[in-house]
PDB file of C-alpha atoms in Angstrom:
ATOM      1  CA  UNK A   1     137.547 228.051 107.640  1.00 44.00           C
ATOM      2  CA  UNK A   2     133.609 228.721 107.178  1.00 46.00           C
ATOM      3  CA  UNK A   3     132.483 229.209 103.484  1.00 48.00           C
ATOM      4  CA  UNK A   4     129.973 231.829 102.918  1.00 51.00           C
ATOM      5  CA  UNK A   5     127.227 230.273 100.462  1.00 50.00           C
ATOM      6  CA  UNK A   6     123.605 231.418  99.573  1.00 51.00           C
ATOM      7  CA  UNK A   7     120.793 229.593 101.725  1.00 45.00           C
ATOM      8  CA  UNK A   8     117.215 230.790 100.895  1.00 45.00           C
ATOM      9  CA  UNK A   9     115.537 227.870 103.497  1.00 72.00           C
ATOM     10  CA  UNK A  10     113.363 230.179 105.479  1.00 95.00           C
ATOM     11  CA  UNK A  11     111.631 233.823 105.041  1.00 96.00           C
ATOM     12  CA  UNK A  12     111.545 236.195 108.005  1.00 97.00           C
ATOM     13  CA  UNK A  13     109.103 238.918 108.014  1.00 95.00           C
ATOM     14  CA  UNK A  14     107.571 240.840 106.114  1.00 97.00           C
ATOM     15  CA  UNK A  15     107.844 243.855 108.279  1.00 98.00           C
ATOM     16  CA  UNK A  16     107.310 247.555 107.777  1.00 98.00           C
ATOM     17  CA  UNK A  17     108.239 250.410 109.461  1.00 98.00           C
ATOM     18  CA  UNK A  18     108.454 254.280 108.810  1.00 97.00           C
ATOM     19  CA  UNK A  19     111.313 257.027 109.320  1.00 97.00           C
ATOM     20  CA  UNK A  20     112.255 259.939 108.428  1.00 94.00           C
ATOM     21  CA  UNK A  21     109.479 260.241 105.866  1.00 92.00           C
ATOM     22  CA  UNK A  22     110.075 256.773 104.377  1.00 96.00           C
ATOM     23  CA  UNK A  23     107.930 253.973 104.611  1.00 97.00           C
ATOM     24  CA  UNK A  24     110.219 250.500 104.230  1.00 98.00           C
ATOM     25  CA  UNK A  25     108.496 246.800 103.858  1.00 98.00           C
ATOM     26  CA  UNK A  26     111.208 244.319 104.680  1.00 98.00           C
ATOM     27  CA  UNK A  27     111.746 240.548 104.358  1.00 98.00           C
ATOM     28  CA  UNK A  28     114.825 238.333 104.922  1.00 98.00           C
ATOM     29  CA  UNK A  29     115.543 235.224 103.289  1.00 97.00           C
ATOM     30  CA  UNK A  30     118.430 233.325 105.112  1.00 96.00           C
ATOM     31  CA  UNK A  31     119.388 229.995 106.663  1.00 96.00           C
ATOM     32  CA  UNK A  32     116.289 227.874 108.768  1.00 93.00           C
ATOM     33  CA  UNK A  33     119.026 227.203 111.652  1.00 93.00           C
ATOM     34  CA  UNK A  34     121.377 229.647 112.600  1.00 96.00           C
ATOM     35  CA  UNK A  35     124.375 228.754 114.852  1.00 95.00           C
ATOM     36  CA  UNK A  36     127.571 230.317 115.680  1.00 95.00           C
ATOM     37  CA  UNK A  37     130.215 231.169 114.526  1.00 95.00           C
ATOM     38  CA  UNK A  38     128.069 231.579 111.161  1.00 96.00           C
ATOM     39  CA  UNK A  39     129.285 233.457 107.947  1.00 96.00           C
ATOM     40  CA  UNK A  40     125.946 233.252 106.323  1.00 96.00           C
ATOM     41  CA  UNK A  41     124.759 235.121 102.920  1.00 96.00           C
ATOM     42  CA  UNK A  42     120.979 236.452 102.732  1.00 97.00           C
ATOM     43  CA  UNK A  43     119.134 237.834 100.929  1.00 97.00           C
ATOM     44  CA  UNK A  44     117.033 240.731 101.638  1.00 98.00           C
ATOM     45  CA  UNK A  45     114.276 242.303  99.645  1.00 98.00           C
ATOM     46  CA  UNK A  46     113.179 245.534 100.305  1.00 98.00           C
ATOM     47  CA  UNK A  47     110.055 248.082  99.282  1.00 98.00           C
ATOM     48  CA  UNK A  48     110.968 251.807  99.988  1.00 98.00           C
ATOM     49  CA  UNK A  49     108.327 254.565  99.838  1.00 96.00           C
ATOM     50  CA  UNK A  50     108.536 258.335 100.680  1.00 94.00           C
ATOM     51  CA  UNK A  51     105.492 259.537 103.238  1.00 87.00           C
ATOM     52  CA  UNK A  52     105.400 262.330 101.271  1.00 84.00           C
ATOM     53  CA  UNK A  53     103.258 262.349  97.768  1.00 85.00           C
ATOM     54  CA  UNK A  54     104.113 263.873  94.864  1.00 86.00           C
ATOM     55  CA  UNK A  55     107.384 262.827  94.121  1.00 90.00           C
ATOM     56  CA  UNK A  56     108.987 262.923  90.867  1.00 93.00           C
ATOM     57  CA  UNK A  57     112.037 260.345  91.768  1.00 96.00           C
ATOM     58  CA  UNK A  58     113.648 258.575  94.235  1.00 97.00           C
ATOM     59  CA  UNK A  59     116.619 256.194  94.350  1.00 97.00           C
ATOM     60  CA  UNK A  60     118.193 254.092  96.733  1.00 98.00           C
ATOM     61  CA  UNK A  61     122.477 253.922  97.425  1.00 98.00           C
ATOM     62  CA  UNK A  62     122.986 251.899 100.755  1.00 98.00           C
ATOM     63  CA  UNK A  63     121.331 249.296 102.786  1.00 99.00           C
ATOM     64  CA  UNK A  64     122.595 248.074 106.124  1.00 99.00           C
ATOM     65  CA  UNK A  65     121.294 244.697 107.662  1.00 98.00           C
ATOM     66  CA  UNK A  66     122.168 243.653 111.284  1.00 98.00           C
ATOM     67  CA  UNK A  67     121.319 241.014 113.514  1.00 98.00           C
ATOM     68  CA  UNK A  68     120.632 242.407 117.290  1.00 98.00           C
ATOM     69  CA  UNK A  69     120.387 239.864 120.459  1.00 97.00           C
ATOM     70  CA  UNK A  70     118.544 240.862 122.924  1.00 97.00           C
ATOM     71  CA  UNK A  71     119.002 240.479 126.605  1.00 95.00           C
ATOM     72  CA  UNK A  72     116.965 241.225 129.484  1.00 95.00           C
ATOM     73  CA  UNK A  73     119.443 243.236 130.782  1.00 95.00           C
ATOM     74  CA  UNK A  74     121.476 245.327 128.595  1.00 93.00           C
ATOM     75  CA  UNK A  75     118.493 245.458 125.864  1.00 96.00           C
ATOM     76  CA  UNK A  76     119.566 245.334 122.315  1.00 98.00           C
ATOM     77  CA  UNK A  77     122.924 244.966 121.132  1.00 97.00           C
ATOM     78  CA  UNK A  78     124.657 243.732 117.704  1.00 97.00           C
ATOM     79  CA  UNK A  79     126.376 240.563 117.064  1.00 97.00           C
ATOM     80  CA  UNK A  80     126.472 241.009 113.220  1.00 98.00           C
ATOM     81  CA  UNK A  81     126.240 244.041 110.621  1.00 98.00           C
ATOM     82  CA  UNK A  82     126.862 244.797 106.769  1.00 98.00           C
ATOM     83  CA  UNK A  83     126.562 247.847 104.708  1.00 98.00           C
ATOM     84  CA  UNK A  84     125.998 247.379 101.229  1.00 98.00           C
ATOM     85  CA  UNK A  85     127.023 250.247  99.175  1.00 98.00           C
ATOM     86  CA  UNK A  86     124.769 250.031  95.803  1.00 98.00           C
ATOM     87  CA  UNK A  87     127.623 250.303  92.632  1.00 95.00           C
ATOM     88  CA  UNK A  88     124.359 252.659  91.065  1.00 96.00           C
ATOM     89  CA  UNK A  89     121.403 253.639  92.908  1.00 97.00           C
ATOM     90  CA  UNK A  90     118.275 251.628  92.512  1.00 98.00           C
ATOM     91  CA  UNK A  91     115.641 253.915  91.468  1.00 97.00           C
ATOM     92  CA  UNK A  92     111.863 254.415  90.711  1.00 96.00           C
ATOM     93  CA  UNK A  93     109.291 257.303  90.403  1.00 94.00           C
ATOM     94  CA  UNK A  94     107.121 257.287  93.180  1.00 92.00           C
ATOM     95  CA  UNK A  95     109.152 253.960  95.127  1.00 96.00           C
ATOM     96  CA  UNK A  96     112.249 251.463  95.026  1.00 98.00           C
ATOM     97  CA  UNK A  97     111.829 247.877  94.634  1.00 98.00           C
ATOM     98  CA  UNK A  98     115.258 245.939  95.036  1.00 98.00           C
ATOM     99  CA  UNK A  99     116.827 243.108  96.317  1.00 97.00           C
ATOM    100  CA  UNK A 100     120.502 242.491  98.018  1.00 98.00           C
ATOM    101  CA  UNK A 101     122.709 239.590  99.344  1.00 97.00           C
ATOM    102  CA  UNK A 102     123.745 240.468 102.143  1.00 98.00           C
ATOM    103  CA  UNK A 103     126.690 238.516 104.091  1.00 98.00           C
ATOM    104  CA  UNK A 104     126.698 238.636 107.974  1.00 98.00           C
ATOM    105  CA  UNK A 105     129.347 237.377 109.749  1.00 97.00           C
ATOM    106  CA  UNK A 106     129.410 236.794 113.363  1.00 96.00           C
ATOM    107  CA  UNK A 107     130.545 234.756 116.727  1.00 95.00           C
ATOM    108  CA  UNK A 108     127.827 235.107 119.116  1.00 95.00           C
ATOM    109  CA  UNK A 109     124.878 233.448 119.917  1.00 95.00           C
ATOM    110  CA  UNK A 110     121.479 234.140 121.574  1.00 95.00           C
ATOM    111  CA  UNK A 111     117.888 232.978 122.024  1.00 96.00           C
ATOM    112  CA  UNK A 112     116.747 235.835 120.983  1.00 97.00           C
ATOM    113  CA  UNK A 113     118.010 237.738 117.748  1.00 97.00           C
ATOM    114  CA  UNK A 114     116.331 240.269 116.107  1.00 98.00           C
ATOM    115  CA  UNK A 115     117.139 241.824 111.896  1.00 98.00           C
ATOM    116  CA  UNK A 116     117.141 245.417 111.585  1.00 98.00           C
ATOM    117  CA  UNK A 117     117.434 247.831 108.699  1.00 99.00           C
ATOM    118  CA  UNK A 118     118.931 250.835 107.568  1.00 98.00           C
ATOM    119  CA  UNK A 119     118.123 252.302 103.984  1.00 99.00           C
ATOM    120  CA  UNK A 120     119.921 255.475 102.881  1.00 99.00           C
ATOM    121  CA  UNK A 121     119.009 257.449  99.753  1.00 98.00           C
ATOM    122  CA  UNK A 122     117.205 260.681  98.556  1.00 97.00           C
ATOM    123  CA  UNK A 123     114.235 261.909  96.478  1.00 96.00           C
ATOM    124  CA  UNK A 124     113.425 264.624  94.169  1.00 94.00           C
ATOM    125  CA  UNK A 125     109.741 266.708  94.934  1.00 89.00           C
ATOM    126  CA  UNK A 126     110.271 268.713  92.073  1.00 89.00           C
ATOM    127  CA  UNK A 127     111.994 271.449  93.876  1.00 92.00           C
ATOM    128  CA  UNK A 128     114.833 270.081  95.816  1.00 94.00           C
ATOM    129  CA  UNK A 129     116.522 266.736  96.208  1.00 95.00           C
ATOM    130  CA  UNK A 130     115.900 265.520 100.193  1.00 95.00           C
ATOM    131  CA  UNK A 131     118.447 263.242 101.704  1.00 97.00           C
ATOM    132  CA  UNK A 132     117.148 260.360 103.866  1.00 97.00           C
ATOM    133  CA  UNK A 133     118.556 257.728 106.356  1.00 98.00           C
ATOM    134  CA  UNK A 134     115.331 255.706 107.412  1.00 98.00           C
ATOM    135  CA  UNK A 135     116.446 253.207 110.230  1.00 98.00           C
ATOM    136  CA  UNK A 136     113.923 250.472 111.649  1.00 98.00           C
ATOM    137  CA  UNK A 137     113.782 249.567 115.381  1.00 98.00           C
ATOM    138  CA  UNK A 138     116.433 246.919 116.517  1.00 98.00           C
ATOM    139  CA  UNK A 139     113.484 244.137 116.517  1.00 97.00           C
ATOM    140  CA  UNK A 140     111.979 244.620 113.035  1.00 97.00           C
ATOM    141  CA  UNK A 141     111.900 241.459 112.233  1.00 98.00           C
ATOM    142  CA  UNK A 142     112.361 238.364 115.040  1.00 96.00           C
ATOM    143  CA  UNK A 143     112.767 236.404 117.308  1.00 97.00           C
ATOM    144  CA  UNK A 144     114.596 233.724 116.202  1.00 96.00           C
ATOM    145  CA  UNK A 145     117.554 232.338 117.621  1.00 96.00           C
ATOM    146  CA  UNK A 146     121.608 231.748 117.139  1.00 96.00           C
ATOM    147  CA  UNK A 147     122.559 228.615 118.730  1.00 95.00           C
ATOM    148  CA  UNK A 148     125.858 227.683 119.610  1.00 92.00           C
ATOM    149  CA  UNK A 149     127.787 225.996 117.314  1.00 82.00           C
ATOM    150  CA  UNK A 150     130.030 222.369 117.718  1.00 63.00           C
ATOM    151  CA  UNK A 151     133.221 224.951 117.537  1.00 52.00           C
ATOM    152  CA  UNK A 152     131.797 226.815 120.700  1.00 48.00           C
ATOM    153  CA  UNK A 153     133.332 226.664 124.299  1.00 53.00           C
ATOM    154  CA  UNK A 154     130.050 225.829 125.274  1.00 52.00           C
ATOM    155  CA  UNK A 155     129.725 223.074 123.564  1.00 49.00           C
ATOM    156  CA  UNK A 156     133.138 221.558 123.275  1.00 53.00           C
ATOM    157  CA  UNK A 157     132.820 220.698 127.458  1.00 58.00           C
ATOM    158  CA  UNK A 158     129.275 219.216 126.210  1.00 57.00           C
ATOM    159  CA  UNK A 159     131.207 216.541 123.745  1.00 55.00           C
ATOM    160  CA  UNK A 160     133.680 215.833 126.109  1.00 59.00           C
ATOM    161  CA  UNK A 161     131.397 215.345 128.814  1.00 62.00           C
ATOM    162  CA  UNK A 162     129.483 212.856 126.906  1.00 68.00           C
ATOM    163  CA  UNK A 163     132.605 210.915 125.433  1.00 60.00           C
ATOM    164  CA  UNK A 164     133.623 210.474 129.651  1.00 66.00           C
ATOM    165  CA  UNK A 165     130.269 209.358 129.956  1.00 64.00           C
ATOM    166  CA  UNK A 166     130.210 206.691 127.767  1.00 67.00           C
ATOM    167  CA  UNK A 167     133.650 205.485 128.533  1.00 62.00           C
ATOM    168  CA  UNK A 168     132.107 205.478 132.172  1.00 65.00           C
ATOM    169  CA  UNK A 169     129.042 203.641 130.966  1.00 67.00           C
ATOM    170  CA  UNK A 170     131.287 201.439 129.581  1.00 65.00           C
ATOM    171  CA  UNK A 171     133.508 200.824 132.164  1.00 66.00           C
ATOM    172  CA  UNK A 172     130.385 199.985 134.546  1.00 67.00           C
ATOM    173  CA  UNK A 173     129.090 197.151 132.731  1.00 65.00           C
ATOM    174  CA  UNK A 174     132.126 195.440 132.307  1.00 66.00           C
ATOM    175  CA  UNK A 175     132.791 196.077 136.362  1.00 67.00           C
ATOM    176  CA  UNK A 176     129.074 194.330 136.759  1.00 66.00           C
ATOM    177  CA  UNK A 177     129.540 191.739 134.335  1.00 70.00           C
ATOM    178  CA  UNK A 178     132.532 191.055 136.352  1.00 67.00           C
ATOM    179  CA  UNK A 179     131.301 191.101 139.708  1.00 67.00           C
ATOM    180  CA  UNK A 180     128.792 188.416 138.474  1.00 71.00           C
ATOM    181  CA  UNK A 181     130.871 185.992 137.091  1.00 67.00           C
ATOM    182  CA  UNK A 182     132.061 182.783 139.317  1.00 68.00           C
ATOM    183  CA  UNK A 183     135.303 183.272 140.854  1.00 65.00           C
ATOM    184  CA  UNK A 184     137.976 181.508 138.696  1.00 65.00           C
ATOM    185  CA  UNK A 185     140.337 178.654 140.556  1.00 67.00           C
ATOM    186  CA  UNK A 186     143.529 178.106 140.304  1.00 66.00           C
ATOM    187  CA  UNK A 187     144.521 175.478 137.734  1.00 68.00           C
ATOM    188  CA  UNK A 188     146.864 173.254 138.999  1.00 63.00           C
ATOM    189  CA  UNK A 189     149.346 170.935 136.972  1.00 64.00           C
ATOM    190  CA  UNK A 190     147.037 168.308 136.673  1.00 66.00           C
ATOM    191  CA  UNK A 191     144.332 170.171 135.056  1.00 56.00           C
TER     192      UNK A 191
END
């Protein structure tokens, strides 16, 4: 069983990108090493702006958080995702400060891993309320890489390999030390 716990060890990013009229600056705060299978908690702090100026409000409700690997050739895909659904919006007048744990979970592993965002939400231009999903590219913030963890296939052969090794190693010097030793005679009764 892998316990989920809160490691703030290394930041990643900032990063900012723009969609669909809003302007997000991201940074991650999460785990130095990575390896898999992880079940890791982070936290991510976020800065969300509409392009558009006067505003009177605007509030944030969701905030998804993946981890994409990336490979030369299928491109981007994910090996870990969360949604978290705010319990009440985070709001501001003119832009949303806020900060989530988020808790990825995930099996894979990869040189190169990437975070990506999604923010949902609206804002209110004194007329109408506008409805937003703003989604970053799948390398917003990267590289930095999963490694395979002791639990992996991968690196189960690797311990076993290096446990036959030894014994082999072992086995060697006692077969020299052997070789090099006088050849015993008999003992006889008189001896």
């Amino acid at each position: 069983m892998i316990l989920a716990s809160p490691v703030v060890a290394k930041q990643y990013g900032p990063a900012t990108f723009t969609d669909s009229g809003i302007t997000v600056e991201a940074t991650v705060s999460g785990p130095d090493m990575w390896s898999a299978p992880f079940d890791e908690v982070v936290s991510l702090s976020l800065y969300v702006t509409p392009a558009v100026e006067d505003i009177l409000s605007i509030n944030v409700t969701e905030v998804t958080l993946s981890i994409n690997r990336y490979t030369a050739s299928s491109g981007y895909s994910p090996i870990a995702a969360e949604t978290v659904v705010l319990g009440s919006p985070a709001t501001g007048t003119d832009a949303v400060n806020l900060t989530v744990e988020v808790e990825l979970e995930g099996v894979s592993n990869s040189p190169d891993c990437y975070f990506a965002i999604a923010v949902r939400g609206s804002y209110f231009d004194g007329n109408s309320t506008v409805e937003f999903l703003a989604s970053s590219p799948d390398d917003l913030i990267g590289p930095f890489a999963v490694a395979p963890g002791l639990s992996s296939p991968v690196s189960q052969v690797g311990m076993v390999v290096t446990v036959i090794f030894g014994v082999l190693v072992v086995l060697g010097v006692y077969g020299v030390k052997k070789a090099k030793s006088p050849p015993s005679r008999p003992r006889g009764l008189l001896d």
